[in-house]
Amino acid sequence: SQQGEEDPQALSIQEGENATMNCSYKTSINNLQWYRQNSGRGLVHLILIRSNEREKHSGRLRVTLDTSKKSSSLLITASRAADTASYFCATPSNFGNEKLTFGTGTRLTIIP
Amino acid sequence: NAGVMQNPRHLVRRRGQEARLRCSPMKGHSHVYWYRQLPEEGLKFMVYLQKENIIDESGMPKERFSAEFPKEGPSILRIQQVVRGDSAAYFCASSQGGLSTNEKLFFGSGTQLSVL
């Protein structure tokens, strides 16, 4: 089973609205990362949040992490058409493990 | 400062043939990861290599699949006697250090393998 599970699986919103995606994971982690994938392309790293951090910002992105609930959320504010993509959370499979395990992703569509 | 380079971008093989996928990591990166992605799905980890060493191949099928990262040259993912179920996008990623040090991955654009 996936270490990370995103919800919703798909999300469509109007341009200018905010988009929120959630991720749940199963094991202890030392960090959680979010990536974006445009159709037919490789993944691009967006933001990394460490296990001792609760919130992190990067431009229009805001990530939260709740280690007690083993969950994270990604908020994209003032969405743009260019934000249309799939978004994945990723965690080390086990604490200190050297590989990232990706969730199934949220497909975000921004309607102009 | 080129990113992670994968080639070919598209690869078509008939059943039973061999597929060789190449990945050159970012300059200065010595950690390489291979992932497979089926349509509308997430990425499935296959193998993690450092120069001349396979560190973790727990996600790679034991038969027909092999990977290497030689001292010189790109990392190679090799699939022998391909079957239709091998059709997928294969992504390579690299990092400067190990992920336990809070490193992020840099991905290539992938190789789309189609098996006829």
PDB file of C-alpha atoms in Angstrom:
ATOM      1  CA  SER A   1       0.000   0.000   0.000  1.00  0.00           C
ATOM      2  CA  GLN A   2       1.067   3.573  -0.519  1.00  0.00           C
ATOM      3  CA  GLN A   3       2.918   5.368   2.227  1.00  0.00           C
ATOM      4  CA  GLY A   4       1.231   8.590   1.150  1.00  0.00           C
ATOM      5  CA  GLU A   5      -2.380   8.886   0.136  1.00  0.00           C
ATOM      6  CA  GLU A   6      -3.665  12.161  -1.268  1.00  0.00           C
ATOM      7  CA  ASP A   7      -7.198  13.381  -1.332  1.00  0.00           C
ATOM      8  CA  PRO A   8      -9.112  14.378  -3.219  1.00  0.00           C
ATOM      9  CA  GLN A   9      -8.021  12.317  -6.219  1.00  0.00           C
ATOM     10  CA  ALA A  10      -9.200  15.106  -8.511  1.00  0.00           C
ATOM     11  CA  LEU A  11     -10.069  18.751  -7.922  1.00  0.00           C
ATOM     12  CA  SER A  12     -11.430  21.385 -10.307  1.00  0.00           C
ATOM     13  CA  ILE A  13     -11.661  25.024  -9.263  1.00  0.00           C
ATOM     14  CA  GLN A  14     -12.039  28.432 -10.861  1.00  0.00           C
ATOM     15  CA  GLU A  15      -8.978  30.518 -11.486  1.00  0.00           C
ATOM     16  CA  GLY A  16      -8.295  32.761  -8.541  1.00  0.00           C
ATOM     17  CA  GLU A  17      -9.717  30.378  -5.960  1.00  0.00           C
ATOM     18  CA  ASN A  18      -7.628  28.516  -3.421  1.00  0.00           C
ATOM     19  CA  ALA A  19      -6.876  24.801  -3.804  1.00  0.00           C
ATOM     20  CA  THR A  20      -6.291  22.503  -0.845  1.00  0.00           C
ATOM     21  CA  MET A  21      -4.916  18.991  -1.119  1.00  0.00           C
ATOM     22  CA  ASN A  22      -4.367  16.566   1.727  1.00  0.00           C
ATOM     23  CA  CYS A  23      -1.918  13.758   2.298  1.00  0.00           C
ATOM     24  CA  SER A  24      -1.899  11.016   4.894  1.00  0.00           C
ATOM     25  CA  TYR A  25       0.998   8.703   5.660  1.00  0.00           C
ATOM     26  CA  LYS A  26       1.549   5.674   7.841  1.00  0.00           C
ATOM     27  CA  THR A  27       4.987   5.581   9.435  1.00  0.00           C
ATOM     28  CA  SER A  28       7.230   7.993  11.299  1.00  0.00           C
ATOM     29  CA  ILE A  29       9.013  10.415   9.001  1.00  0.00           C
ATOM     30  CA  ASN A  30      11.804  12.935   9.193  1.00  0.00           C
ATOM     31  CA  ASN A  31      10.362  15.039   6.392  1.00  0.00           C
ATOM     32  CA  LEU A  32       7.500  15.234   3.909  1.00  0.00           C
ATOM     33  CA  GLN A  33       7.826  16.640   0.412  1.00  0.00           C
ATOM     34  CA  TRP A  34       5.376  17.872  -2.201  1.00  0.00           C
ATOM     35  CA  TYR A  35       5.985  17.581  -5.932  1.00  0.00           C
ATOM     36  CA  ARG A  36       4.133  18.773  -9.021  1.00  0.00           C
ATOM     37  CA  GLN A  37       3.888  16.897 -12.304  1.00  0.00           C
ATOM     38  CA  ASN A  38       2.694  18.497 -15.500  1.00  0.00           C
ATOM     39  CA  SER A  39       1.189  16.111 -18.016  1.00  0.00           C
ATOM     40  CA  GLY A  40       3.832  13.941 -19.654  1.00  0.00           C
ATOM     41  CA  ARG A  41       6.686  15.488 -17.688  1.00  0.00           C
ATOM     42  CA  GLY A  42       8.870  14.628 -14.736  1.00  0.00           C
ATOM     43  CA  LEU A  43       8.146  15.719 -11.203  1.00  0.00           C
ATOM     44  CA  VAL A  44       9.269  19.057  -9.876  1.00  0.00           C
ATOM     45  CA  HIS A  45      10.007  19.561  -6.201  1.00  0.00           C
ATOM     46  CA  LEU A  46       7.820  22.224  -4.585  1.00  0.00           C
ATOM     47  CA  ILE A  47       8.507  22.241  -0.879  1.00  0.00           C
ATOM     48  CA  LEU A  48       9.947  20.136   1.944  1.00  0.00           C
ATOM     49  CA  ILE A  49       8.703  20.310   5.509  1.00  0.00           C
ATOM     50  CA  ARG A  50      10.675  18.731   8.339  1.00  0.00           C
ATOM     51  CA  SER A  51       9.034  16.683  11.058  1.00  0.00           C
ATOM     52  CA  ASN A  52       9.733  19.391  13.648  1.00  0.00           C
ATOM     53  CA  GLU A  53       7.985  22.040  11.533  1.00  0.00           C
ATOM     54  CA  ARG A  54       4.238  22.671  11.569  1.00  0.00           C
ATOM     55  CA  GLU A  55       3.881  25.104   8.696  1.00  0.00           C
ATOM     56  CA  LYS A  56       5.949  26.347   5.805  1.00  0.00           C
ATOM     57  CA  HIS A  57       5.383  28.921   3.072  1.00  0.00           C
ATOM     58  CA  SER A  58       6.837  29.349  -0.382  1.00  0.00           C
ATOM     59  CA  GLY A  59       5.273  32.014  -2.578  1.00  0.00           C
ATOM     60  CA  ARG A  60       1.622  31.043  -3.083  1.00  0.00           C
ATOM     61  CA  LEU A  61       2.177  27.654  -1.446  1.00  0.00           C
ATOM     62  CA  ARG A  62       1.471  26.846   2.166  1.00  0.00           C
ATOM     63  CA  VAL A  63       2.185  23.425   3.619  1.00  0.00           C
ATOM     64  CA  THR A  64       1.153  22.170   7.030  1.00  0.00           C
ATOM     65  CA  LEU A  65       2.258  19.038   8.825  1.00  0.00           C
ATOM     66  CA  ASP A  66       0.521  17.302  11.727  1.00  0.00           C
ATOM     67  CA  THR A  67       2.705  14.428  12.876  1.00  0.00           C
ATOM     68  CA  SER A  68       0.175  13.356  15.522  1.00  0.00           C
ATOM     69  CA  LYS A  69      -2.376  12.736  12.771  1.00  0.00           C
ATOM     70  CA  LYS A  70       0.226  11.691  10.204  1.00  0.00           C
ATOM     71  CA  SER A  71      -1.164  14.158   7.711  1.00  0.00           C
ATOM     72  CA  SER A  72      -0.124  17.136   5.635  1.00  0.00           C
ATOM     73  CA  SER A  73      -1.934  19.661   3.502  1.00  0.00           C
ATOM     74  CA  LEU A  74      -0.871  21.754   0.531  1.00  0.00           C
ATOM     75  CA  LEU A  75      -2.671  25.023  -0.076  1.00  0.00           C
ATOM     76  CA  ILE A  76      -2.254  26.929  -3.325  1.00  0.00           C
ATOM     77  CA  THR A  77      -3.640  30.430  -3.040  1.00  0.00           C
ATOM     78  CA  ALA A  78      -4.950  32.581  -5.889  1.00  0.00           C
ATOM     79  CA  SER A  79      -4.740  29.718  -8.352  1.00  0.00           C
ATOM     80  CA  ARG A  80      -3.687  30.235 -11.965  1.00  0.00           C
ATOM     81  CA  ALA A  81      -4.261  28.184 -15.102  1.00  0.00           C
ATOM     82  CA  ALA A  82      -0.564  27.239 -14.996  1.00  0.00           C
ATOM     83  CA  ASP A  83      -1.162  25.468 -11.684  1.00  0.00           C
ATOM     84  CA  THR A  84      -3.065  22.738 -13.536  1.00  0.00           C
ATOM     85  CA  ALA A  85      -1.052  19.595 -12.805  1.00  0.00           C
ATOM     86  CA  SER A  86      -0.913  16.536 -10.581  1.00  0.00           C
ATOM     87  CA  TYR A  87       0.412  17.023  -7.072  1.00  0.00           C
ATOM     88  CA  PHE A  88       2.101  14.296  -5.054  1.00  0.00           C
ATOM     89  CA  CYS A  89       3.252  14.040  -1.504  1.00  0.00           C
ATOM     90  CA  ALA A  90       6.311  11.927  -0.781  1.00  0.00           C
ATOM     91  CA  THR A  91       7.928  10.591   2.356  1.00  0.00           C
ATOM     92  CA  PRO A  92      10.848   8.388   3.208  1.00  0.00           C
ATOM     93  CA  SER A  93       9.390   4.903   3.557  1.00  0.00           C
ATOM     94  CA  ASN A  94      10.786   4.491   7.032  1.00  0.00           C
ATOM     95  CA  PHE A  95      12.501   7.017   9.215  1.00  0.00           C
ATOM     96  CA  GLY A  96      15.934   7.584   7.778  1.00  0.00           C
ATOM     97  CA  ASN A  97      15.243   5.392   4.781  1.00  0.00           C
ATOM     98  CA  GLU A  98      16.942   6.533   1.642  1.00  0.00           C
ATOM     99  CA  LYS A  99      14.063   6.282  -0.798  1.00  0.00           C
ATOM    100  CA  LEU A 100      10.953   8.397  -1.251  1.00  0.00           C
ATOM    101  CA  THR A 101       7.561   6.781  -1.541  1.00  0.00           C
ATOM    102  CA  PHE A 102       4.969   8.751  -3.469  1.00  0.00           C
ATOM    103  CA  GLY A 103       1.237   8.889  -3.028  1.00  0.00           C
ATOM    104  CA  THR A 104      -1.261   8.454  -5.830  1.00  0.00           C
ATOM    105  CA  GLY A 105      -1.604  12.182  -6.370  1.00  0.00           C
ATOM    106  CA  THR A 106      -4.280  14.826  -6.734  1.00  0.00           C
ATOM    107  CA  ARG A 107      -5.121  15.977 -10.248  1.00  0.00           C
ATOM    108  CA  LEU A 108      -5.786  19.685 -10.059  1.00  0.00           C
ATOM    109  CA  THR A 109      -7.568  21.489 -12.884  1.00  0.00           C
ATOM    110  CA  ILE A 110      -7.824  25.269 -12.860  1.00  0.00           C
ATOM    111  CA  ILE A 111     -10.703  26.545 -14.965  1.00  0.00           C
ATOM    112  CA  PRO A 112      -9.919  29.911 -16.580  1.00  0.00           C
TER     113      PRO A 112
ATOM    114  CA  ASN B   1      23.894  23.453 -15.626  1.00  0.00           C
ATOM    115  CA  ALA B   2      21.850  20.678 -17.219  1.00  0.00           C
ATOM    116  CA  GLY B   3      19.274  18.875 -15.175  1.00  0.00           C
ATOM    117  CA  VAL B   4      18.691  15.143 -15.079  1.00  0.00           C
ATOM    118  CA  MET B   5      18.878  13.852 -18.632  1.00  0.00           C
ATOM    119  CA  GLN B   6      17.009  10.776 -19.738  1.00  0.00           C
ATOM    120  CA  ASN B   7      17.030   9.145 -23.130  1.00  0.00           C
ATOM    121  CA  PRO B   8      15.398   8.099 -25.185  1.00  0.00           C
ATOM    122  CA  ARG B   9      12.271  10.124 -24.566  1.00  0.00           C
ATOM    123  CA  HIS B  10      10.144   7.462 -26.247  1.00  0.00           C
ATOM    124  CA  LEU B  11      11.060   3.830 -26.810  1.00  0.00           C
ATOM    125  CA  VAL B  12       9.033   1.284 -28.733  1.00  0.00           C
ATOM    126  CA  ARG B  13       9.865  -2.401 -28.410  1.00  0.00           C
ATOM    127  CA  ARG B  14       8.227  -5.612 -29.515  1.00  0.00           C
ATOM    128  CA  ARG B  15       7.553  -8.346 -27.004  1.00  0.00           C
ATOM    129  CA  GLY B  16      10.715 -10.296 -26.242  1.00  0.00           C
ATOM    130  CA  GLN B  17      13.125  -7.494 -27.130  1.00  0.00           C
ATOM    131  CA  GLU B  18      15.394  -5.665 -24.721  1.00  0.00           C
ATOM    132  CA  ALA B  19      14.889  -2.107 -23.538  1.00  0.00           C
ATOM    133  CA  ARG B  20      17.755   0.083 -22.297  1.00  0.00           C
ATOM    134  CA  LEU B  21      16.907   3.325 -20.571  1.00  0.00           C
ATOM    135  CA  ARG B  22      19.633   5.839 -19.780  1.00  0.00           C
ATOM    136  CA  CYS B  23      19.890   8.474 -17.119  1.00  0.00           C
ATOM    137  CA  SER B  24      22.583  11.074 -16.530  1.00  0.00           C
ATOM    138  CA  PRO B  25      22.158  12.668 -13.093  1.00  0.00           C
ATOM    139  CA  MET B  26      22.688  16.316 -12.387  1.00  0.00           C
ATOM    140  CA  LYS B  27      26.284  17.397 -12.167  1.00  0.00           C
ATOM    141  CA  GLY B  28      27.643  16.651  -8.722  1.00  0.00           C
ATOM    142  CA  HIS B  29      24.903  14.165  -7.868  1.00  0.00           C
ATOM    143  CA  SER B  30      25.969  10.649  -6.973  1.00  0.00           C
ATOM    144  CA  HIS B  31      22.599   9.212  -5.922  1.00  0.00           C
ATOM    145  CA  VAL B  32      20.240   7.893  -8.613  1.00  0.00           C
ATOM    146  CA  TYR B  33      16.701   6.556  -8.254  1.00  0.00           C
ATOM    147  CA  TRP B  34      14.468   4.866 -10.819  1.00  0.00           C
ATOM    148  CA  TYR B  35      10.676   5.005 -10.640  1.00  0.00           C
ATOM    149  CA  ARG B  36       7.923   3.587 -12.818  1.00  0.00           C
ATOM    150  CA  GLN B  37       4.606   5.280 -13.435  1.00  0.00           C
ATOM    151  CA  LEU B  38       1.512   3.771 -14.979  1.00  0.00           C
ATOM    152  CA  PRO B  39      -1.152   6.081 -16.461  1.00  0.00           C
ATOM    153  CA  GLU B  40      -3.160   7.977 -13.850  1.00  0.00           C
ATOM    154  CA  GLU B  41      -1.084   6.488 -11.042  1.00  0.00           C
ATOM    155  CA  GLY B  42       1.676   7.597  -8.731  1.00  0.00           C
ATOM    156  CA  LEU B  43       5.327   6.716  -8.983  1.00  0.00           C
ATOM    157  CA  LYS B  44       6.468   3.289  -7.839  1.00  0.00           C
ATOM    158  CA  PHE B  45      10.027   3.045  -6.534  1.00  0.00           C
ATOM    159  CA  MET B  46      12.189   0.537  -8.352  1.00  0.00           C
ATOM    160  CA  VAL B  47      15.861   0.924  -7.428  1.00  0.00           C
ATOM    161  CA  TYR B  48      18.321   3.257  -5.714  1.00  0.00           C
ATOM    162  CA  LEU B  49      21.947   3.345  -6.758  1.00  0.00           C
ATOM    163  CA  GLN B  50      25.122   5.150  -5.896  1.00  0.00           C
ATOM    164  CA  LYS B  51      28.205   5.051  -8.061  1.00  0.00           C
ATOM    165  CA  GLU B  52      28.993   1.380  -8.774  1.00  0.00           C
ATOM    166  CA  ASN B  53      26.639   0.166  -6.032  1.00  0.00           C
ATOM    167  CA  ILE B  54      23.017  -0.908  -5.835  1.00  0.00           C
ATOM    168  CA  ILE B  55      21.763   0.330  -2.488  1.00  0.00           C
ATOM    169  CA  ASP B  56      18.121  -0.727  -2.601  1.00  0.00           C
ATOM    170  CA  GLU B  57      16.462  -2.745  -5.350  1.00  0.00           C
ATOM    171  CA  SER B  58      13.426  -3.780  -3.358  1.00  0.00           C
ATOM    172  CA  GLY B  59      11.005  -2.312  -5.898  1.00  0.00           C
ATOM    173  CA  MET B  60      12.504  -3.940  -8.941  1.00  0.00           C
ATOM    174  CA  PRO B  61      11.178  -7.259 -10.280  1.00  0.00           C
ATOM    175  CA  LYS B  62      13.739  -9.975  -9.692  1.00  0.00           C
ATOM    176  CA  GLU B  63      13.528 -11.299 -13.209  1.00  0.00           C
ATOM    177  CA  ARG B  64      14.265  -9.463 -16.452  1.00  0.00           C
ATOM    178  CA  PHE B  65      15.067  -6.123 -14.762  1.00  0.00           C
ATOM    179  CA  SER B  66      18.528  -4.874 -13.869  1.00  0.00           C
ATOM    180  CA  ALA B  67      20.128  -1.541 -13.146  1.00  0.00           C
ATOM    181  CA  GLU B  68      23.638  -0.186 -12.966  1.00  0.00           C
ATOM    182  CA  PHE B  69      25.398   3.087 -12.294  1.00  0.00           C
ATOM    183  CA  PRO B  70      28.997   2.678 -13.429  1.00  0.00           C
ATOM    184  CA  LYS B  71      31.921   4.790 -12.348  1.00  0.00           C
ATOM    185  CA  GLU B  72      31.862   6.502 -15.720  1.00  0.00           C
ATOM    186  CA  GLY B  73      28.756   7.134 -17.783  1.00  0.00           C
ATOM    187  CA  PRO B  74      25.033   7.185 -17.196  1.00  0.00           C
ATOM    188  CA  SER B  75      22.877   4.926 -15.103  1.00  0.00           C
ATOM    189  CA  ILE B  76      21.194   2.207 -17.152  1.00  0.00           C
ATOM    190  CA  LEU B  77      17.878   0.488 -16.471  1.00  0.00           C
ATOM    191  CA  ARG B  78      17.704  -2.662 -18.527  1.00  0.00           C
ATOM    192  CA  ILE B  79      14.588  -4.693 -19.187  1.00  0.00           C
ATOM    193  CA  GLN B  80      15.081  -7.997 -20.948  1.00  0.00           C
ATOM    194  CA  GLN B  81      12.402  -9.869 -22.884  1.00  0.00           C
ATOM    195  CA  VAL B  82       9.885  -7.078 -22.498  1.00  0.00           C
ATOM    196  CA  VAL B  83       6.193  -7.853 -22.110  1.00  0.00           C
ATOM    197  CA  ARG B  84       3.176  -5.596 -22.650  1.00  0.00           C
ATOM    198  CA  GLY B  85       2.883  -5.058 -18.908  1.00  0.00           C
ATOM    199  CA  ASP B  86       6.249  -3.280 -18.939  1.00  0.00           C
ATOM    200  CA  SER B  87       4.690  -0.407 -20.888  1.00  0.00           C
ATOM    201  CA  ALA B  88       4.946   2.617 -18.629  1.00  0.00           C
ATOM    202  CA  ALA B  89       6.795   5.855 -18.058  1.00  0.00           C
ATOM    203  CA  TYR B  90      10.142   5.333 -16.364  1.00  0.00           C
ATOM    204  CA  PHE B  91      11.551   8.253 -14.436  1.00  0.00           C
ATOM    205  CA  CYS B  92      15.029   8.764 -13.139  1.00  0.00           C
ATOM    206  CA  ALA B  93      15.818  11.136 -10.288  1.00  0.00           C
ATOM    207  CA  SER B  94      19.023  12.198  -8.621  1.00  0.00           C
ATOM    208  CA  SER B  95      20.094  13.837  -5.401  1.00  0.00           C
ATOM    209  CA  GLN B  96      23.337  15.247  -4.131  1.00  0.00           C
ATOM    210  CA  GLY B  97      23.193  13.395  -0.842  1.00  0.00           C
ATOM    211  CA  GLY B  98      21.076  10.721   0.740  1.00  0.00           C
ATOM    212  CA  LEU B  99      17.447  11.458   1.487  1.00  0.00           C
ATOM    213  CA  SER B 100      17.905  10.905   5.203  1.00  0.00           C
ATOM    214  CA  THR B 101      19.666  14.275   5.168  1.00  0.00           C
ATOM    215  CA  ASN B 102      16.493  16.011   3.949  1.00  0.00           C
ATOM    216  CA  GLU B 103      17.574  16.131   0.347  1.00  0.00           C
ATOM    217  CA  LYS B 104      15.084  16.602  -2.472  1.00  0.00           C
ATOM    218  CA  LEU B 105      14.931  14.741  -5.749  1.00  0.00           C
ATOM    219  CA  PHE B 106      15.507  16.197  -9.185  1.00  0.00           C
ATOM    220  CA  PHE B 107      13.644  14.326 -11.896  1.00  0.00           C
ATOM    221  CA  GLY B 108      14.280  13.751 -15.561  1.00  0.00           C
ATOM    222  CA  SER B 109      11.524  14.037 -18.150  1.00  0.00           C
ATOM    223  CA  GLY B 110      11.135  10.283 -18.290  1.00  0.00           C
ATOM    224  CA  THR B 111      11.224   7.563 -20.925  1.00  0.00           C
ATOM    225  CA  GLN B 112       7.882   6.356 -22.219  1.00  0.00           C
ATOM    226  CA  LEU B 113       8.250   2.671 -23.014  1.00  0.00           C
ATOM    227  CA  SER B 114       5.653   1.119 -25.297  1.00  0.00           C
ATOM    228  CA  VAL B 115       5.694  -2.622 -25.861  1.00  0.00           C
ATOM    229  CA  LEU B 116       3.846  -3.824 -28.946  1.00  0.00           C
TER     230      LEU B 116
END
